[in-house]
Coordinates of C-alpha atoms and ligand atoms in Angstrom, one line a residue:
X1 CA -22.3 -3.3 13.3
X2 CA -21.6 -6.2 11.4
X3 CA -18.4 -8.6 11.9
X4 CA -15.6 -8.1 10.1
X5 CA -14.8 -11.1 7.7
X6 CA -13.0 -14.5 7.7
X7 CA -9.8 -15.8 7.3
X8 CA -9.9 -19.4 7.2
X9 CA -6.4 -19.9 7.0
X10 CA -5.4 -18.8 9.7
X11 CA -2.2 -17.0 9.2
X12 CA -3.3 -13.6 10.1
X13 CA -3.2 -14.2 13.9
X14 CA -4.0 -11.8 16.4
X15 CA -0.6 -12.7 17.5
X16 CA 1.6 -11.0 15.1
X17 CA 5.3 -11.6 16.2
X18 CA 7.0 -12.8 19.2
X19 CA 8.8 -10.6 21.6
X20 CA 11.6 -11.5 23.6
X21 CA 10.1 -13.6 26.3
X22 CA 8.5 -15.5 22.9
X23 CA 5.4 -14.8 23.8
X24 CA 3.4 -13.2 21.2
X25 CA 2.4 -9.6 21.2
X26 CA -0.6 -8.1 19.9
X27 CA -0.8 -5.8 16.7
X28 CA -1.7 -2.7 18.9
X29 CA 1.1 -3.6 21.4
X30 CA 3.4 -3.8 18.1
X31 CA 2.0 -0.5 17.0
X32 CA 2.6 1.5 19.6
X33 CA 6.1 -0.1 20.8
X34 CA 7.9 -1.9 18.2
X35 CA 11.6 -0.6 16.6
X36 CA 11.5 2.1 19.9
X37 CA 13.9 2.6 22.5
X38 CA 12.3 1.9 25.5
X39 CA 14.5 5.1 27.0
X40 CA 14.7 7.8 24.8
X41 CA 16.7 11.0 24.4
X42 CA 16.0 13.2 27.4
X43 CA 14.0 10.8 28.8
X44 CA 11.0 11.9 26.6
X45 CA 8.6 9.1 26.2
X46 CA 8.2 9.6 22.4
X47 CA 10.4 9.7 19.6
X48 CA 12.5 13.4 19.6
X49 CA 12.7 15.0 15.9
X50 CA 15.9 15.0 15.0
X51 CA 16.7 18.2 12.9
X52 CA 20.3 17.5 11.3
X53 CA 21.9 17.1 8.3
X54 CA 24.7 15.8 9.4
X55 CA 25.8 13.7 12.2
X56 CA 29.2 14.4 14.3
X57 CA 31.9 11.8 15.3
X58 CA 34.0 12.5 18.5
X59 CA 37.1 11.7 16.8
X60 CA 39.3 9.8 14.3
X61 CA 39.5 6.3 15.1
X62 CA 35.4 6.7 16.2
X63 CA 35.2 7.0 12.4
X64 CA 37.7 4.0 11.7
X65 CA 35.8 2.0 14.0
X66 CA 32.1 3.0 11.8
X67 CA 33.1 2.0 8.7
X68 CA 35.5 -1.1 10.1
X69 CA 33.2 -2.5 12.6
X70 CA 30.1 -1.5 10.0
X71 CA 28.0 -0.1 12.8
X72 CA 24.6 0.7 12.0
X73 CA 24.8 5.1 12.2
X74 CA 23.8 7.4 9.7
X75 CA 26.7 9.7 8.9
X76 CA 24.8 11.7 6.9
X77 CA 21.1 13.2 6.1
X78 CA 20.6 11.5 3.1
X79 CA 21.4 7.8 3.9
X80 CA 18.4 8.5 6.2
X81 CA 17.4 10.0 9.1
X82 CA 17.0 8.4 12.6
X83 CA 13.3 8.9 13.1
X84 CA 13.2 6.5 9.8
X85 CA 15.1 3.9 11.7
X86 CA 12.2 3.5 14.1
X87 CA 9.3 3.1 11.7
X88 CA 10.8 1.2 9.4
X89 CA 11.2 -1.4 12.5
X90 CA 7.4 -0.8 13.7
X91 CA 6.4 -1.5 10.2
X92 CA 8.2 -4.3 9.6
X93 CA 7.4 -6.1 12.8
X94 CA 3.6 -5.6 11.5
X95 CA 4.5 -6.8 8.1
X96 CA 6.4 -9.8 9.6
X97 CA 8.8 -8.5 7.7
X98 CA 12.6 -9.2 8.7
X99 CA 13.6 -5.2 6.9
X100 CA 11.6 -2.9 5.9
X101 CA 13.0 0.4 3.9
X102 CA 11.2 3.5 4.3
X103 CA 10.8 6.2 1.1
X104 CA 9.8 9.5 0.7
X105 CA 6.6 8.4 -1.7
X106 CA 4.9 4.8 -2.0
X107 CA 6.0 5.5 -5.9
X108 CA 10.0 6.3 -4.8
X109 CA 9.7 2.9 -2.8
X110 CA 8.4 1.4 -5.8
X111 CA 11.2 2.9 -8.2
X112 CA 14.0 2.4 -5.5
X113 CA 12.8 -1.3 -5.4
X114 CA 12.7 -2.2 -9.2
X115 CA 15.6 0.4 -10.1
X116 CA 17.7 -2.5 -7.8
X117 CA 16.2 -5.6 -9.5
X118 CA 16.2 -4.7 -13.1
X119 CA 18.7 -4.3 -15.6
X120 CA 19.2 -3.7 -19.3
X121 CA 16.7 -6.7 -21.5
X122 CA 15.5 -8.0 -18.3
X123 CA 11.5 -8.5 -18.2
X124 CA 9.0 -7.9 -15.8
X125 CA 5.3 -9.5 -15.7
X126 CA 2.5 -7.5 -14.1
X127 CA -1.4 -7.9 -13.8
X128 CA -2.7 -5.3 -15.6
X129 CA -5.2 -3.7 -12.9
X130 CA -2.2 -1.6 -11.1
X131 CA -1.9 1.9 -10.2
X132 CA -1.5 3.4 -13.3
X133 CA 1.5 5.4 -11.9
X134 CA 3.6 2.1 -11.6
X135 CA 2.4 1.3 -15.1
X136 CA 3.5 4.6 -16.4
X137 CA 6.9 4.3 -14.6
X138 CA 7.6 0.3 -16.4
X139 CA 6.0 1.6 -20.0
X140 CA 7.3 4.8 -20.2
X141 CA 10.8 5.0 -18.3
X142 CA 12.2 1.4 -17.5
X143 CA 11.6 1.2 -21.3
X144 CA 13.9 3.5 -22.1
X145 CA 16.5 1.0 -20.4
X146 CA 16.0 -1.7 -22.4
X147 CA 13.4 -3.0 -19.7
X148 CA 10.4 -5.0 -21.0
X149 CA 7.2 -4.7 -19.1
X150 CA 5.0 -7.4 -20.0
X151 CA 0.9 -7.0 -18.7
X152 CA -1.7 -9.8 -18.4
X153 CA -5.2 -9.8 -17.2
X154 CA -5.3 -9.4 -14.0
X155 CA -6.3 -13.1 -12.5
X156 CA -5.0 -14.6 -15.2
X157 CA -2.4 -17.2 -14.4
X158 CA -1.9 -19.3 -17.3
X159 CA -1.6 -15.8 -18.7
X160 CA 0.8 -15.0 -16.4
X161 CA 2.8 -18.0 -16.8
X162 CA 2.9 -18.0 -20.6
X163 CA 4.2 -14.8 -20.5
X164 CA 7.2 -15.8 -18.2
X165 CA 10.9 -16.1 -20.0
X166 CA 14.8 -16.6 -19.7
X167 CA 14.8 -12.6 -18.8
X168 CA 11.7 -12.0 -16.5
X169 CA 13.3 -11.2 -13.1
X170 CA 10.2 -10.0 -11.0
X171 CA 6.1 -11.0 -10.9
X172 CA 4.3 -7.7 -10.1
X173 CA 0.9 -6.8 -8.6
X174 CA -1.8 -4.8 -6.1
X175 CA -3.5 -6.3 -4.0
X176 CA -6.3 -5.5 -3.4
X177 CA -6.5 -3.5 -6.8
X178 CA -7.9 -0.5 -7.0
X179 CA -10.4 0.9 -7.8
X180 CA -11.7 -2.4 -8.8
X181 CA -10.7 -4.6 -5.8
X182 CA -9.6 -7.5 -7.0
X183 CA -7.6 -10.1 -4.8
X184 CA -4.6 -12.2 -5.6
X185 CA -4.5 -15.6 -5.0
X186 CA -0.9 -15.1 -3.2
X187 CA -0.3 -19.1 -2.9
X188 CA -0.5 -19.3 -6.6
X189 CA 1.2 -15.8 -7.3
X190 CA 3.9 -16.7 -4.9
X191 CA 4.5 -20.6 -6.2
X192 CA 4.6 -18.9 -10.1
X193 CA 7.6 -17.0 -8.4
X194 CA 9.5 -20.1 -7.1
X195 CA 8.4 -22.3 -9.9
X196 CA 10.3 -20.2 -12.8
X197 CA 12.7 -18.3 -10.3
X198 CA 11.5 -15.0 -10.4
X199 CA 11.2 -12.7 -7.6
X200 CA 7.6 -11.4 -6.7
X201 CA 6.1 -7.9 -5.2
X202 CA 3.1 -7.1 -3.7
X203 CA 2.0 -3.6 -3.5
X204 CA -0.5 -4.0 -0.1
X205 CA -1.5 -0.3 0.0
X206 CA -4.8 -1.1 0.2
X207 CA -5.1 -4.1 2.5
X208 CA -2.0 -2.9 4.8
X209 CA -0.6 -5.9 7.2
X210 CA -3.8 -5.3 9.6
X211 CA -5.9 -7.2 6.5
X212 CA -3.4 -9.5 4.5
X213 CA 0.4 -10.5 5.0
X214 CA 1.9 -11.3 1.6
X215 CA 5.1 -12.5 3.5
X216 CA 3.8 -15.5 5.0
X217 CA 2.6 -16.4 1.4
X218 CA 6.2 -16.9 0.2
X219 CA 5.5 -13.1 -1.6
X220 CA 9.4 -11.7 -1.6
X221 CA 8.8 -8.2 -1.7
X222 CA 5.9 -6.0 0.3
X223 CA 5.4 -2.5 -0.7
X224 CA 3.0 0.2 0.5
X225 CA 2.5 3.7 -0.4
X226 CA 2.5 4.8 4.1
X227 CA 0.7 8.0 2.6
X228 CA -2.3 5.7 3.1
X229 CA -3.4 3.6 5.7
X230 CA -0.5 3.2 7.7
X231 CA 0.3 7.4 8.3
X232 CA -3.7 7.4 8.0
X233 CA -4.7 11.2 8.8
X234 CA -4.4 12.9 5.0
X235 CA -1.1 14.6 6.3
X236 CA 1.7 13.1 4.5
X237 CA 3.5 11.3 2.1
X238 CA 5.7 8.4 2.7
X239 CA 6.2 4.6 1.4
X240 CA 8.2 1.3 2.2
X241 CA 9.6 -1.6 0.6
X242 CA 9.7 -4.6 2.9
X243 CA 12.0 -8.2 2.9
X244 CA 14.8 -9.5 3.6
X245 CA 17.7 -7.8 5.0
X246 CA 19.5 -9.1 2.6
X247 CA 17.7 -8.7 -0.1
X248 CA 16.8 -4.8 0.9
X249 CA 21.0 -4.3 1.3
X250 CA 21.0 -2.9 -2.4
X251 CA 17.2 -1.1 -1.9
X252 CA 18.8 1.0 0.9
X253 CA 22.6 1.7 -0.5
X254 CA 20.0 3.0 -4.1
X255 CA 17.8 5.3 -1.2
X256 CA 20.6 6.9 0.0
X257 CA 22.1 8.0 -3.5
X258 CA 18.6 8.7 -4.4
X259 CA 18.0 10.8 -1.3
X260 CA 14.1 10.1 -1.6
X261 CA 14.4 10.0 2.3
X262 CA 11.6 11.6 5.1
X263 CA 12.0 14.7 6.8
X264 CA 13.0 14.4 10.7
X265 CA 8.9 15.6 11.1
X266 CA 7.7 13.5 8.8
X267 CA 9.0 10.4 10.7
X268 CA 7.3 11.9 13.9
X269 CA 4.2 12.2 11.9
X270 CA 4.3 8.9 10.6
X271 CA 5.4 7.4 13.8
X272 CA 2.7 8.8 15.8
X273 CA -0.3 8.0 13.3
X274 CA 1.2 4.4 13.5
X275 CA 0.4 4.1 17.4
X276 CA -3.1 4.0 16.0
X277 CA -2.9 1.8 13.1
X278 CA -5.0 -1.0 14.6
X279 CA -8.0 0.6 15.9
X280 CA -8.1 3.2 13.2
X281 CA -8.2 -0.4 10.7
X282 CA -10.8 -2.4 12.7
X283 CA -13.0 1.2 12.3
X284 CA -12.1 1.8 8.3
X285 CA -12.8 -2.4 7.9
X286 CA -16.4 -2.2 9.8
X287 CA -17.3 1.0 7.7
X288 CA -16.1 -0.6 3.9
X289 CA -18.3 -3.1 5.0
X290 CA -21.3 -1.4 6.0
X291 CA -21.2 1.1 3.3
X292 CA -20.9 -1.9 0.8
X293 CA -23.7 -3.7 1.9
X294 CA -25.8 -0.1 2.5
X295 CA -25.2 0.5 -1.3
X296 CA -25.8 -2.7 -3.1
X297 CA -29.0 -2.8 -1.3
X298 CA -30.0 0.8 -2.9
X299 CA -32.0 1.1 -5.9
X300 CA -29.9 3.5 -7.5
X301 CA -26.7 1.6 -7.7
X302 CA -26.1 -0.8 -10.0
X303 CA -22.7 -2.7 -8.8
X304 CA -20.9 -2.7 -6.1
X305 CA -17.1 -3.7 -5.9
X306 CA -16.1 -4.5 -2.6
X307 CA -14.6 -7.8 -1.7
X308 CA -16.3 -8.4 2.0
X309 CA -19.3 -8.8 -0.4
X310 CA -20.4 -11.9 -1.5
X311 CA -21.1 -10.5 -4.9
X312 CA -17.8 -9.7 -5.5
X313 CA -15.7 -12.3 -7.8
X314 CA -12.6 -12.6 -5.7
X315 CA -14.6 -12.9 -2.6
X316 CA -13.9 -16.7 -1.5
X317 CA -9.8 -16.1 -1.4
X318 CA -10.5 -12.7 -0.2
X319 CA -12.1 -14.5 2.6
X320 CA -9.7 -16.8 3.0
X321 CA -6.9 -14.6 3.3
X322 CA -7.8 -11.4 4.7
X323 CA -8.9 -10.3 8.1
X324 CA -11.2 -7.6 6.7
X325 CA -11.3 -5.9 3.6
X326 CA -10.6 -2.2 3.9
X327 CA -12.3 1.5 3.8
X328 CA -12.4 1.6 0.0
X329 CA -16.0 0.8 -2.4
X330 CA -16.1 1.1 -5.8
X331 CA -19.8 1.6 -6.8
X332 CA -21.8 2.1 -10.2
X333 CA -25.1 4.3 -10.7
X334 CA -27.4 2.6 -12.1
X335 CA -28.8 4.6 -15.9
X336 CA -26.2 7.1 -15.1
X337 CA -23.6 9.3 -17.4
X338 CA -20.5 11.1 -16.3
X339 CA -22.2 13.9 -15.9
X340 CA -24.9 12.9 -13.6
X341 CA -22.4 10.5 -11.5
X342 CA -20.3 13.7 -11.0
X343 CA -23.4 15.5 -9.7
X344 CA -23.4 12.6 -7.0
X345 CA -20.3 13.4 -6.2
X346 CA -21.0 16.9 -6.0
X347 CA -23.7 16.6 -3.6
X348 CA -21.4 14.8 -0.7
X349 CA -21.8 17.4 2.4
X350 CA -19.5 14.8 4.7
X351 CA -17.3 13.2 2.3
X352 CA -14.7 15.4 0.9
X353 CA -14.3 15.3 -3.3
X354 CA -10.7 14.1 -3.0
X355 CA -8.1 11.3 -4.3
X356 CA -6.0 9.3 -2.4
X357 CA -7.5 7.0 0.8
X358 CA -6.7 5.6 4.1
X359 CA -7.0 8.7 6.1
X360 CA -9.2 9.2 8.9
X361 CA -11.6 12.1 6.6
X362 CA -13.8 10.0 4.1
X363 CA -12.9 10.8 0.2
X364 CA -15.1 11.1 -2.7
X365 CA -14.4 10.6 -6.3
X366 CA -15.1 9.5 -10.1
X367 CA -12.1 7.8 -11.3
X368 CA -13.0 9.0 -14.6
X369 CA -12.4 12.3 -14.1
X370 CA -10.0 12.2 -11.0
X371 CA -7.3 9.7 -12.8
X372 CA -8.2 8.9 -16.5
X373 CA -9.8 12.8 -17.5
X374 CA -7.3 13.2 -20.2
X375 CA -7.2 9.4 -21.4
X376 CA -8.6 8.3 -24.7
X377 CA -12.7 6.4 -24.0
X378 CA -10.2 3.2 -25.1
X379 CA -7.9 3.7 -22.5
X380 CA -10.3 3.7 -20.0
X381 CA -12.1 0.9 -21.4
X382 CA -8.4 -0.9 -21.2
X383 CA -8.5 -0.1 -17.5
X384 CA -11.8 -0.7 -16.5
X385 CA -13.0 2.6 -16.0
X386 CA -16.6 3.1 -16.4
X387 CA -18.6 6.9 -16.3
X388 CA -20.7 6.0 -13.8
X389 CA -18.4 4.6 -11.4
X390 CA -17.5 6.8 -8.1
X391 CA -15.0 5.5 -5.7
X392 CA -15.6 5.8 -1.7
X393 CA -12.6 5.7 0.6
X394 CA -14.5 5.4 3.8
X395 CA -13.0 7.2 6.5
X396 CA -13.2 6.5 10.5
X397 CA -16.3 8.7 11.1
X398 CA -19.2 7.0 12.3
X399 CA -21.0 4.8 10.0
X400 CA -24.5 5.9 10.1
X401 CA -23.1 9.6 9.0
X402 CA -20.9 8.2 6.1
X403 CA -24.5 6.1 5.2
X404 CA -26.7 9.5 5.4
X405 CA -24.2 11.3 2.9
X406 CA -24.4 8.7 0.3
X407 CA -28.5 8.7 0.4
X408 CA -28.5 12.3 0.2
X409 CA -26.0 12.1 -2.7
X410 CA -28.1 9.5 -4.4
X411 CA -31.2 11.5 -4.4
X412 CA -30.1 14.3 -5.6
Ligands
PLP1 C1 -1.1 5.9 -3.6 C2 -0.7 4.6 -4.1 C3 0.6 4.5 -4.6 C4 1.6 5.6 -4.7 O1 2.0 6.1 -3.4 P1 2.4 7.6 -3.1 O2 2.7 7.6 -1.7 O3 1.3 8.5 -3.6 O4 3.6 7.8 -4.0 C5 1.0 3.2 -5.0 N1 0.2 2.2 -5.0 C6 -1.0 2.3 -4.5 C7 -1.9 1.1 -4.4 C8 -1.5 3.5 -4.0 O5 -2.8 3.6 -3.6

């Protein structure tokens, strides 16, 4: 199996954070420890699911002394539950993060977050290659606010720069993008930010903190859709925003009039497929790669988007800023239309026609049908979506297996 890529610069260390004796822990001893008790209720050794909606005091003055002292306690259900508490800590200390807020959905994180930034004639700058969920939410709702979303190519910048005025409050973008994969140069994206004044967010769904830390870029706001990577077994929904503490203060007072909190077994789940994170990531990194390089050598496929490849255009600062480069390949068929890409697809006996990615089970699709069916031929030409593209999110199974599919599929 091939090695897993680069990073030159050096800021993704093994070492992630430093635990009380200062001496650096490991991301798999942060994984399975961080933000937990080391004795638990009962004495159990993992996290007990707390089923309440309410939480009681013993008296009077133990409320006085909450809300005067400022303690850190849930009173009720929908400011959070405690089993939120600990992963929001694990995640963070991943992150590097010094808060981390946990959702219900990666797109309530995202809402929570710029619902908190933005108001009325302030302007936000994005790249345009971003899930097109977050694009519908800034066009077609924080519009109706008075919010202007302004998109530029993604890449671009000068672009990106021009487009910055008096109003523009926050610099949005993916990275990695999907399904195309392209990387942000975080230095520059980061120093745009401090240069003008304008707070930036990095949605790092696809990379997650094992493959890129936009903190330690200067990036002020992290967010991830924890449906993904970070629960990684296809049996949830969940995302966080992470930052500050101080700058999160407003994200979590919004979450708790939202309510867009997790469920008491939720947290379990998401705790629990956390323990994992690392191992699971080394596996979905070795398998991207392998895939990627297994396709752009067959004759059938005409591109492959992946950014561990050297073919790929944002290859060099992928490579000098990520560890690895993910599960997920965007290929093209080579002479192919929409109809005989979908029969590919069709074909997969291991991989399972699906969207979303991240989880241990590889996932098929063709974003043209999958995400852009009922968009104009424009549209999709706007986004980048071609018919013969199919998008792979490589799963933990064994490489060679995940390889055999896709020739099967491709001779079909
Ligand atoms: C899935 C995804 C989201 C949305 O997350 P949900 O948990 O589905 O709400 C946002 N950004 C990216 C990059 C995603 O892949």
């Amino acid at each position: 199996m091939s090695t897993v890529s680069g990073n030159k610069s050096g800021r993704l260390s093994t070492r992630a954070a430093k635990s009380t004796s200062d001496k650096p822990q490991g991301i798999s001893t942060l994984a399975v420890h961080a933000g937990e008790a080391r004795q638990k209720a009962l004495n159990s050794i993992t996290d007990p699911i707390v089923m309440a909606s309410t939480f009681t005091f013993e008296n009077t003055q133990s409320i006085i002394d909450y809300i005067e002292q400022d303690q850190e306690r849930g009173e009720y259900g929908r400011y959070g539950v405690p089993g939120e508490r600990v992963v929001e800590k694990k995640i963070a200390a991943l992150e590097g993060a010094e808060e981390g807020v946990l959702f219900s959905t990666g797109m309530a994180a995202f809402v929570g977050l710029l619902n908190t930034r933005l108001k009325s004639g302030d302007e936000i700058v994005f790249f345009d290659e971003c899930y097109h969920r977050s694009r519908d939410y800034c066009r077609s709702w924080l519009s109706r606010y008075g919010v202007v979303t302004r998109e530029v190519k993604m890449g671009d910048y000068g672009a990106m720069e021009a487009a910055i005025n008096d109003n523009t409050r926050l610099l949005v973008s993916e990275s990695p993008t999907n399904p195309h994969l392209s990387i942000v140069d975080l230095e520059r994206f980061a120093a745009i930010g401090k240069k003008y004044d304008v707070e930036t967010i990095i949605d790092a769904t696809i990379a997650t903190p094992y493959n890129l830390q936009p903190i330690s870029y200067g990036v002020d706001y992290v967010m991830h859709s924890a449906t993904k990577y970070m629960s990684g077994h296809n049996d949830l929904l969940a995302g966080i925003v992470l930052g500050s503490k101080e700058k999160l203060d407003e994200v979590r007072k919004l979450r708790g009039i939202m309510g867009s909190i997790n469920t008491p077994h939720n947290c379990f789940l998401l705790e629990r497929g956390l323990k994992t994170f690392e191992l699971r990531m080394q596996r979905h990194n070795e398998n991207g790669l392998a895939v990627a390089r297994y396709l752009e050598s067959h004759p059938r496929v005409e591109r492959v988007l992946y950014p561990g490849l050297e073919s790929h255009p944002y290859h060099e600062v992928a490579r000098s800023t990520m560890r690895g480069f993910g599960g997920l390949v965007t290929f093209e068929v080579k002479d192919a239309d929409w109809k005989q890409t979908a029969a590919i697809v069709d074909a997969a006996k291991l991989a399972r026609i699906a969207p979303s990615l991240g989880g241990v089970e590889t996932l098929i699709e063709q974003p043209l049908v999958m995400s852009y069916f009922e968009r104009t031929p424009e549209q999709r030409a706007e986004f980048g979506i071609t018919d013969n593209m199919i998008r792979l999110a490589c799963g933990i199974e064994n490489a060679e297996d995940i390889i055999a599919d896709l020739s099967q599929c491709l001779e079909a």
